[in-house]
């Protein structure tokens, strides 16, 4: 067994840290303007204009079974869908609002369809639920509210009652965790209690756990689904730390105790979560694989996002990105599932990432840059039983203690060196993996 112990949490994270790889799905009215899911905020779009998207919301080609099929092929084991994003629009038939998919030309409870399809495909299901709500009449205007720059923002804000909104969230979370069977993850988003207005906006206050009444909100969720995994974005620590749009360089630790924590990086294929037609910063295939490997090599999970088009399907770029994972995971998933950071006794060679199976018996060397002829390992001498490429199971020969080359210099005598002999040409695999069976 590997020796890593993570900080105890209230939910059940055992399946989660085994499965490692999930699909984030951002879908909502913002798929229509197709200019980022924060569009209402960024362009300060009026309710009247935004209502056009509500009236035209008709994802006629949306097939959650097809989403699930692609997620599964990519090697993803769970998914998290935006049941409501910051715009306030709900993809489920909530009885507490009219602002929901069932009241649009779409007419469908998309959460229901998503849950059924993903569960049927054998994937775990999670719900993202936005704490922020730019549509709800009781949500007070703040520095990131679309109405913040209206000349009459102060007047518009009169009578807004955060307590009512907090109750609304509890009611909706109750619906979500009662009507759809077992839900594995609840992903709240997000708090900004220090982000207060200044000058004539001084009355605009940031929001955090007290505003959300997060303690009650979490208690509501736990009473309905005790094992559910909840993120930390209410400002109350629960199960999950969620680094967003960056790659940690070490296993995340608790800021006070220094303990290792359960973490999940979330990332996009291009620069936006919601479908963004003209955004062009799509990550390269190699980067996609490296992000997954890098994450697991530091004991984390990766939640990769898709933003379906307004018609509900995943566009060709998202499909291609998922296919990159599918191709690689088909042969290499053994270095991901049930794997974690390698024990520190095994040194990571230059340009590589290591993972280790949780039972401690196998090490996976991921070659980010393909070396010529030899890969020199430290910390492995006397410990290797057998080595092979993971993608085709072909043997990788090795010697210990020296490079058996007539012109080898001082490396010849180095202690604790293991040399793996590699073919000159990189195998047909984006990131080749060497599987090492330990004695
Ligand atoms: C952010 C953004 C949001 C996105 C989320 C995903 O907090 O507000 O649009 O849903 O991150 O992590």
Coordinates of C-alpha atoms and ligand atoms in Angstrom, one line a residue:
X1 CA 0.0 0.0 0.0
X2 CA 1.1 3.6 -0.6
X3 CA 1.6 5.6 2.5
X4 CA -0.5 8.7 1.8
X5 CA -3.3 9.6 4.2
X6 CA -5.6 12.4 3.4
X7 CA -7.5 14.6 5.8
X8 CA -10.8 13.0 6.9
X9 CA -13.9 14.4 5.4
X10 CA -17.6 13.9 6.0
X11 CA -18.5 12.4 2.6
X12 CA -17.4 9.1 0.9
X13 CA -14.4 9.9 -1.2
X14 CA -13.0 6.3 -1.6
X15 CA -14.6 5.7 -5.1
X16 CA -13.7 9.3 -6.1
X17 CA -10.0 9.0 -5.5
X18 CA -10.0 5.7 -7.3
X19 CA -11.8 6.9 -10.4
X20 CA -9.7 10.1 -10.9
X21 CA -11.3 11.4 -14.0
X22 CA -14.7 13.1 -14.6
X23 CA -16.6 15.3 -17.0
X24 CA -17.8 18.8 -16.1
X25 CA -20.8 19.9 -18.2
X26 CA -21.7 23.6 -18.4
X27 CA -25.0 24.1 -20.1
X28 CA -27.5 26.9 -19.8
X29 CA -29.0 29.8 -21.7
X30 CA -25.5 31.2 -22.2
X31 CA -25.0 28.6 -24.9
X32 CA -27.1 30.7 -27.2
X33 CA -25.1 34.0 -27.1
X34 CA -22.1 31.6 -27.2
X35 CA -19.8 34.2 -25.7
X36 CA -18.9 32.8 -22.3
X37 CA -21.2 31.7 -19.4
X38 CA -20.6 35.1 -17.6
X39 CA -22.0 37.0 -20.6
X40 CA -24.9 38.5 -18.7
X41 CA -22.4 39.9 -16.2
X42 CA -19.7 40.9 -18.7
X43 CA -22.1 42.7 -21.1
X44 CA -24.5 43.9 -18.3
X45 CA -27.3 42.4 -20.3
X46 CA -30.8 43.5 -19.3
X47 CA -33.4 41.0 -18.1
X48 CA -35.4 41.9 -21.2
X49 CA -32.6 41.1 -23.6
X50 CA -31.6 38.0 -21.7
X51 CA -35.1 36.7 -21.9
X52 CA -34.7 36.3 -25.6
X53 CA -32.3 33.4 -24.8
X54 CA -35.0 31.9 -22.5
X55 CA -37.6 32.2 -25.3
X56 CA -35.3 30.6 -27.8
X57 CA -33.8 27.8 -25.7
X58 CA -34.4 24.7 -27.8
X59 CA -31.6 22.2 -27.7
X60 CA -33.3 19.9 -30.2
X61 CA -30.2 17.8 -30.7
X62 CA -29.5 17.3 -27.0
X63 CA -29.0 13.6 -26.2
X64 CA -27.5 13.0 -22.8
X65 CA -27.0 9.4 -23.8
X66 CA -24.5 10.6 -26.4
X67 CA -22.8 12.8 -23.8
X68 CA -22.5 9.8 -21.6
X69 CA -21.2 7.6 -24.4
X70 CA -18.5 10.1 -25.1
X71 CA -17.6 10.6 -21.5
X72 CA -17.3 6.9 -20.9
X73 CA -15.2 6.4 -24.0
X74 CA -12.9 9.1 -22.8
X75 CA -12.3 7.1 -19.6
X76 CA -14.3 9.4 -17.4
X77 CA -16.0 7.8 -14.5
X78 CA -18.3 10.5 -13.2
X79 CA -19.9 13.8 -14.3
X80 CA -21.0 17.1 -12.8
X81 CA -23.7 19.0 -14.6
X82 CA -24.7 22.7 -14.0
X83 CA -28.3 22.2 -12.7
X84 CA -28.3 26.0 -12.3
X85 CA -25.4 28.4 -13.2
X86 CA -25.0 32.1 -12.2
X87 CA -27.6 33.2 -14.6
X88 CA -30.2 31.5 -12.4
X89 CA -31.7 29.3 -15.1
X90 CA -32.6 25.8 -14.0
X91 CA -32.3 22.7 -16.1
X92 CA -34.7 20.9 -13.8
X93 CA -38.4 21.1 -13.2
X94 CA -38.2 23.0 -9.9
X95 CA -41.5 24.0 -8.2
X96 CA -39.8 27.1 -6.7
X97 CA -39.2 29.0 -10.0
X98 CA -40.6 29.5 -13.5
X99 CA -37.1 30.1 -14.8
X100 CA -36.5 26.6 -15.9
X101 CA -36.0 24.4 -19.0
X102 CA -39.5 23.0 -18.8
X103 CA -41.0 26.5 -19.5
X104 CA -38.9 27.0 -22.7
X105 CA -39.4 25.6 -26.2
X106 CA -37.2 22.8 -24.9
X107 CA -39.9 21.6 -22.5
X108 CA -37.7 18.9 -20.9
X109 CA -36.3 18.3 -17.5
X110 CA -32.7 18.0 -18.6
X111 CA -31.4 17.0 -15.2
X112 CA -33.7 14.0 -15.2
X113 CA -32.4 13.0 -18.7
X114 CA -28.8 13.5 -17.7
X115 CA -29.1 11.5 -14.5
X116 CA -30.9 8.6 -16.3
X117 CA -28.4 8.5 -19.1
X118 CA -25.2 8.7 -17.1
X119 CA -26.4 6.3 -14.5
X120 CA -27.4 3.8 -17.2
X121 CA -23.9 4.2 -18.7
X122 CA -22.4 3.2 -15.3
X123 CA -21.1 6.7 -14.5
X124 CA -21.5 8.5 -11.2
X125 CA -23.6 11.6 -11.2
X126 CA -22.9 15.0 -9.7
X127 CA -24.8 18.3 -9.5
X128 CA -23.2 21.7 -9.8
X129 CA -25.4 24.3 -8.1
X130 CA -24.6 28.0 -8.4
X131 CA -24.8 30.0 -5.1
X132 CA -24.8 33.1 -7.2
X133 CA -28.0 33.9 -9.0
X134 CA -28.4 36.9 -11.4
X135 CA -32.1 36.3 -12.0
X136 CA -33.6 35.7 -8.6
X137 CA -35.4 38.9 -7.4
X138 CA -34.1 38.4 -3.8
X139 CA -30.5 38.1 -4.7
X140 CA -28.9 41.4 -3.6
X141 CA -26.9 43.3 -6.3
X142 CA -23.2 43.1 -5.7
X143 CA -20.0 43.9 -7.5
X144 CA -20.4 41.1 -10.0
X145 CA -24.1 41.4 -10.6
X146 CA -25.1 42.4 -14.1
X147 CA -27.1 45.4 -12.7
X148 CA -24.2 46.8 -10.7
X149 CA -23.6 49.7 -13.1
X150 CA -27.3 50.7 -13.6
X151 CA -27.9 54.3 -12.5
X152 CA -30.7 53.0 -10.3
X153 CA -29.0 50.0 -9.0
X154 CA -29.5 51.1 -5.4
X155 CA -33.2 51.5 -5.9
X156 CA -33.4 48.2 -7.7
X157 CA -31.7 46.6 -4.7
X158 CA -34.3 47.8 -2.2
X159 CA -36.4 45.0 -0.6
X160 CA -34.1 42.2 -1.8
X161 CA -34.1 39.7 0.9
X162 CA -31.1 37.4 1.1
X163 CA -32.9 35.2 3.7
X164 CA -35.5 34.4 1.2
X165 CA -32.9 33.5 -1.4
X166 CA -31.1 31.3 1.1
X167 CA -34.3 29.4 1.7
X168 CA -34.8 29.1 -2.1
X169 CA -31.4 27.4 -2.3
X170 CA -32.3 25.0 0.5
X171 CA -35.6 24.2 -1.3
X172 CA -34.0 23.6 -4.6
X173 CA -31.2 21.5 -3.1
X174 CA -33.8 19.5 -1.4
X175 CA -35.6 18.9 -4.7
X176 CA -32.3 18.0 -6.4
X177 CA -31.3 15.5 -3.7
X178 CA -34.8 14.0 -3.3
X179 CA -36.1 13.6 -6.8
X180 CA -33.2 12.0 -8.7
X181 CA -32.0 9.1 -6.7
X182 CA -28.5 8.8 -5.4
X183 CA -26.3 11.8 -6.2
X184 CA -22.6 11.4 -5.7
X185 CA -21.3 15.0 -5.8
X186 CA -22.7 18.4 -5.0
X187 CA -20.6 21.2 -6.4
X188 CA -21.5 24.7 -5.0
X189 CA -20.1 27.7 -6.7
X190 CA -18.9 30.2 -5.3
X191 CA -18.1 32.6 -2.4
X192 CA -16.5 36.1 -2.6
X193 CA -17.0 37.6 0.8
X194 CA -14.1 40.0 0.5
X195 CA -15.2 41.5 -2.8
X196 CA -17.0 44.6 -1.6
X197 CA -17.9 47.8 -3.5
X198 CA -16.2 51.1 -2.8
X199 CA -17.3 54.8 -3.3
X200 CA -20.9 55.0 -4.5
X201 CA -20.9 51.2 -4.6
X202 CA -19.9 50.8 -1.0
X203 CA -23.3 49.3 -0.2
X204 CA -22.5 46.4 -2.6
X205 CA -21.3 43.6 -0.4
X206 CA -19.5 40.4 -1.3
X207 CA -21.1 37.1 -0.3
X208 CA -20.0 34.1 1.7
X209 CA -21.0 31.4 4.1
X210 CA -23.2 33.6 6.3
X211 CA -25.1 35.0 3.3
X212 CA -25.7 31.5 1.8
X213 CA -26.5 30.2 5.4
X214 CA -24.1 27.6 4.3
X215 CA -24.2 25.6 7.5
X216 CA -27.9 25.0 7.0
X217 CA -27.6 24.4 3.3
X218 CA -25.0 21.7 3.9
X219 CA -26.9 20.2 6.7
X220 CA -29.9 20.0 4.4
X221 CA -27.8 18.2 1.7
X222 CA -26.2 15.8 4.2
X223 CA -29.5 14.9 5.8
X224 CA -30.8 13.7 2.4
X225 CA -27.6 12.2 1.1
X226 CA -25.1 11.6 3.9
X227 CA -22.3 10.2 1.8
X228 CA -22.4 12.9 -0.9
X229 CA -19.1 14.6 -1.8
X230 CA -19.4 18.4 -1.3
X231 CA -16.9 21.0 -2.4
X232 CA -15.5 23.8 -0.3
X233 CA -16.8 26.8 -2.2
X234 CA -19.6 27.7 0.2
X235 CA -16.7 28.8 2.5
X236 CA -17.3 25.9 4.8
X237 CA -14.8 23.1 4.4
X238 CA -16.3 19.8 3.3
X239 CA -14.7 17.1 1.2
X240 CA -13.2 18.7 -1.8
X241 CA -10.6 21.3 -2.7
X242 CA -11.1 22.6 -6.2
X243 CA -8.2 24.3 -7.9
X244 CA -9.6 25.9 -11.1
X245 CA -7.8 26.5 -14.4
X246 CA -4.3 25.9 -13.1
X247 CA -2.2 22.8 -12.5
X248 CA -0.9 22.4 -9.0
X249 CA 2.8 21.5 -8.7
X250 CA 2.4 19.5 -5.5
X251 CA -0.3 17.6 -3.6
X252 CA -2.6 20.2 -2.2
X253 CA -2.4 20.6 1.6
X254 CA -4.6 22.0 4.3
X255 CA -3.6 25.6 4.9
X256 CA -3.7 25.2 8.7
X257 CA -2.8 21.6 9.5
X258 CA -0.6 20.8 6.5
X259 CA -2.4 17.5 6.0
X260 CA -2.9 16.2 2.4
X261 CA -6.4 17.0 1.2
X262 CA -8.7 15.5 -1.4
X263 CA -8.6 17.7 -4.5
X264 CA -9.9 17.9 -8.0
X265 CA -8.6 20.2 -10.6
X266 CA -11.2 21.6 -13.0
X267 CA -10.1 22.6 -16.5
X268 CA -11.6 23.6 -19.8
X269 CA -10.7 22.4 -23.3
X270 CA -10.7 26.1 -24.4
X271 CA -10.9 29.3 -22.4
X272 CA -14.5 29.1 -21.4
X273 CA -16.9 26.8 -19.5
X274 CA -20.0 27.5 -21.5
X275 CA -20.0 27.1 -25.2
X276 CA -18.0 29.9 -26.8
X277 CA -18.2 29.8 -30.6
X278 CA -15.3 32.2 -31.4
X279 CA -12.9 31.2 -28.6
X280 CA -9.8 29.6 -30.2
X281 CA -7.5 28.7 -27.4
X282 CA -8.1 24.9 -27.6
X283 CA -5.6 22.9 -25.8
X284 CA -3.3 20.6 -27.8
X285 CA -3.8 16.8 -27.5
X286 CA -0.5 16.4 -25.7
X287 CA -1.5 19.1 -23.1
X288 CA -4.8 17.3 -22.5
X289 CA -3.1 14.1 -21.6
X290 CA -0.4 15.7 -19.6
X291 CA -2.9 17.6 -17.5
X292 CA -4.6 14.3 -16.5
X293 CA -1.3 12.5 -15.8
X294 CA 0.1 15.5 -13.9
X295 CA -2.9 15.7 -11.7
X296 CA -2.9 12.0 -10.8
X297 CA 0.8 12.1 -10.2
X298 CA 0.1 14.6 -7.4
X299 CA -2.7 12.6 -5.9
X300 CA -5.6 14.6 -7.5
X301 CA -8.6 14.2 -9.7
X302 CA -9.3 15.9 -13.0
X303 CA -12.7 17.3 -14.0
X304 CA -12.5 18.2 -17.7
X305 CA -15.3 20.5 -19.0
X306 CA -17.5 20.5 -22.1
X307 CA -19.9 23.2 -23.0
X308 CA -22.6 21.8 -25.3
X309 CA -23.8 24.1 -28.1
X310 CA -27.3 25.7 -28.0
X311 CA -28.6 22.8 -29.9
X312 CA -27.3 20.5 -27.2
X313 CA -24.6 18.5 -28.9
X314 CA -20.8 18.7 -28.3
X315 CA -19.2 20.5 -31.1
X316 CA -16.5 19.0 -33.3
X317 CA -13.7 20.5 -31.2
X318 CA -15.0 19.1 -27.9
X319 CA -15.6 15.7 -29.6
X320 CA -12.0 15.7 -30.9
X321 CA -10.7 16.6 -27.4
X322 CA -12.6 13.8 -25.9
X323 CA -11.4 11.4 -28.6
X324 CA -7.8 12.3 -27.6
X325 CA -8.6 11.0 -24.1
X326 CA -10.4 8.0 -25.5
X327 CA -7.5 7.0 -27.6
X328 CA -5.0 7.3 -24.8
X329 CA -7.1 5.9 -22.0
X330 CA -8.0 2.8 -24.1
X331 CA -4.5 1.6 -23.6
X332 CA -3.2 3.5 -20.6
X333 CA -5.9 3.9 -18.1
X334 CA -4.2 1.5 -15.7
X335 CA -1.8 4.2 -14.8
X336 CA -4.7 6.5 -13.8
X337 CA -7.4 4.4 -12.1
X338 CA -6.6 3.4 -8.6
X339 CA -3.3 5.3 -8.9
X340 CA -1.8 8.1 -6.9
X341 CA 1.5 10.0 -6.3
X342 CA 4.5 7.6 -6.2
X343 CA 6.3 7.2 -2.9
X344 CA 9.1 9.7 -2.5
X345 CA 11.8 6.9 -2.6
X346 CA 11.2 6.7 -6.3
X347 CA 12.7 9.7 -8.0
X348 CA 11.0 11.3 -10.9
X349 CA 13.3 11.3 -13.9
X350 CA 13.6 14.5 -16.0
X351 CA 10.6 15.2 -18.3
X352 CA 8.6 12.4 -16.6
X353 CA 5.7 12.0 -14.2
X354 CA 5.2 9.0 -11.9
X355 CA 2.1 7.4 -10.6
X356 CA 1.8 4.4 -8.4
X357 CA -1.0 1.9 -7.9
X358 CA -2.5 2.3 -4.4
X359 CA -1.5 -1.3 -3.5
X360 CA 2.0 -0.1 -4.0
X361 CA 2.9 -2.8 -6.4
X362 CA 3.3 -1.0 -9.7
X363 CA 4.9 2.3 -10.8
X364 CA 4.0 4.1 -14.0
X365 CA 6.6 6.2 -15.7
X366 CA 5.0 8.7 -18.1
X367 CA 7.4 10.1 -20.7
X368 CA 6.4 13.7 -21.4
X369 CA 9.4 14.2 -23.6
X370 CA 10.7 11.1 -25.3
X371 CA 14.3 10.4 -24.3
X372 CA 16.9 8.8 -26.6
X373 CA 17.7 5.2 -26.0
X374 CA 18.0 5.2 -22.2
X375 CA 16.0 6.3 -19.3
X376 CA 17.9 6.5 -16.1
X377 CA 16.0 5.8 -12.8
X378 CA 17.0 6.6 -9.2
X379 CA 15.5 4.8 -6.2
X380 CA 14.5 1.7 -8.2
X381 CA 17.6 -0.5 -7.9
X382 CA 16.9 -3.9 -6.7
X383 CA 13.1 -3.3 -6.6
X384 CA 12.1 -4.1 -10.2
X385 CA 10.6 -7.4 -11.1
X386 CA 9.6 -6.7 -14.7
X387 CA 9.0 -3.7 -16.9
X388 CA 6.9 -3.1 -20.1
X389 CA 5.3 -0.5 -22.2
X390 CA 1.7 -0.1 -21.0
X391 CA 0.1 0.5 -24.4
X392 CA 1.2 -2.8 -26.0
X393 CA 2.6 -4.8 -23.1
X394 CA 6.0 -5.1 -24.8
X395 CA 9.0 -5.8 -22.6
X396 CA 11.3 -3.0 -21.6
X397 CA 14.7 -4.3 -20.8
X398 CA 16.8 -2.8 -18.0
X399 CA 20.1 -3.1 -16.2
X400 CA 21.1 -2.0 -12.8
X401 CA 24.2 -0.1 -11.8
X402 CA 25.7 0.9 -15.2
X403 CA 25.1 1.7 -18.8
X404 CA 26.6 -1.2 -20.8
X405 CA 28.1 1.0 -23.5
X406 CA 31.8 1.0 -24.3
X407 CA 32.0 4.8 -24.3
X408 CA 30.0 5.4 -21.1
X409 CA 31.7 7.7 -18.8
X410 CA 31.4 8.1 -15.1
X411 CA 27.8 7.0 -15.0
X412 CA 29.3 3.5 -15.3
X413 CA 30.0 3.4 -11.6
X414 CA 27.0 5.2 -10.2
X415 CA 25.2 3.4 -7.4
X416 CA 21.5 3.0 -7.3
X417 CA 21.0 3.5 -11.0
X418 CA 18.6 1.6 -13.1
X419 CA 18.7 2.0 -16.9
X420 CA 15.7 1.2 -19.0
X421 CA 16.4 0.5 -22.7
X422 CA 14.0 2.3 -25.0
X423 CA 13.4 2.1 -28.7
X424 CA 14.8 5.0 -30.7
X425 CA 11.5 5.9 -32.1
X426 CA 8.7 7.0 -29.8
X427 CA 5.9 4.5 -29.7
X428 CA 2.7 5.5 -31.4
X429 CA 1.2 7.0 -28.3
X430 CA 0.9 10.7 -27.2
X431 CA 2.4 10.1 -23.8
X432 CA 4.0 6.6 -23.6
X433 CA 3.9 4.9 -20.3
X434 CA 6.3 2.3 -18.8
X435 CA 4.7 0.0 -16.3
X436 CA 7.1 -1.3 -13.7
X437 CA 6.2 -4.2 -11.5
X438 CA 7.9 -4.0 -8.2
X439 CA 9.2 -7.0 -6.3
Ligands
LIG1 C1 -16.0 29.8 -11.8 C2 -16.9 30.5 -12.7 C3 -17.8 29.6 -13.4 C4 -17.4 28.1 -13.6 C5 -16.7 27.6 -12.4 C6 -16.1 26.2 -12.6 O1 -16.1 30.0 -10.5 O2 -17.7 31.4 -12.1 O3 -18.3 30.1 -14.5 O4 -18.6 27.5 -13.5 O5 -15.7 28.4 -12.0 O6 -15.1 25.9 -11.7

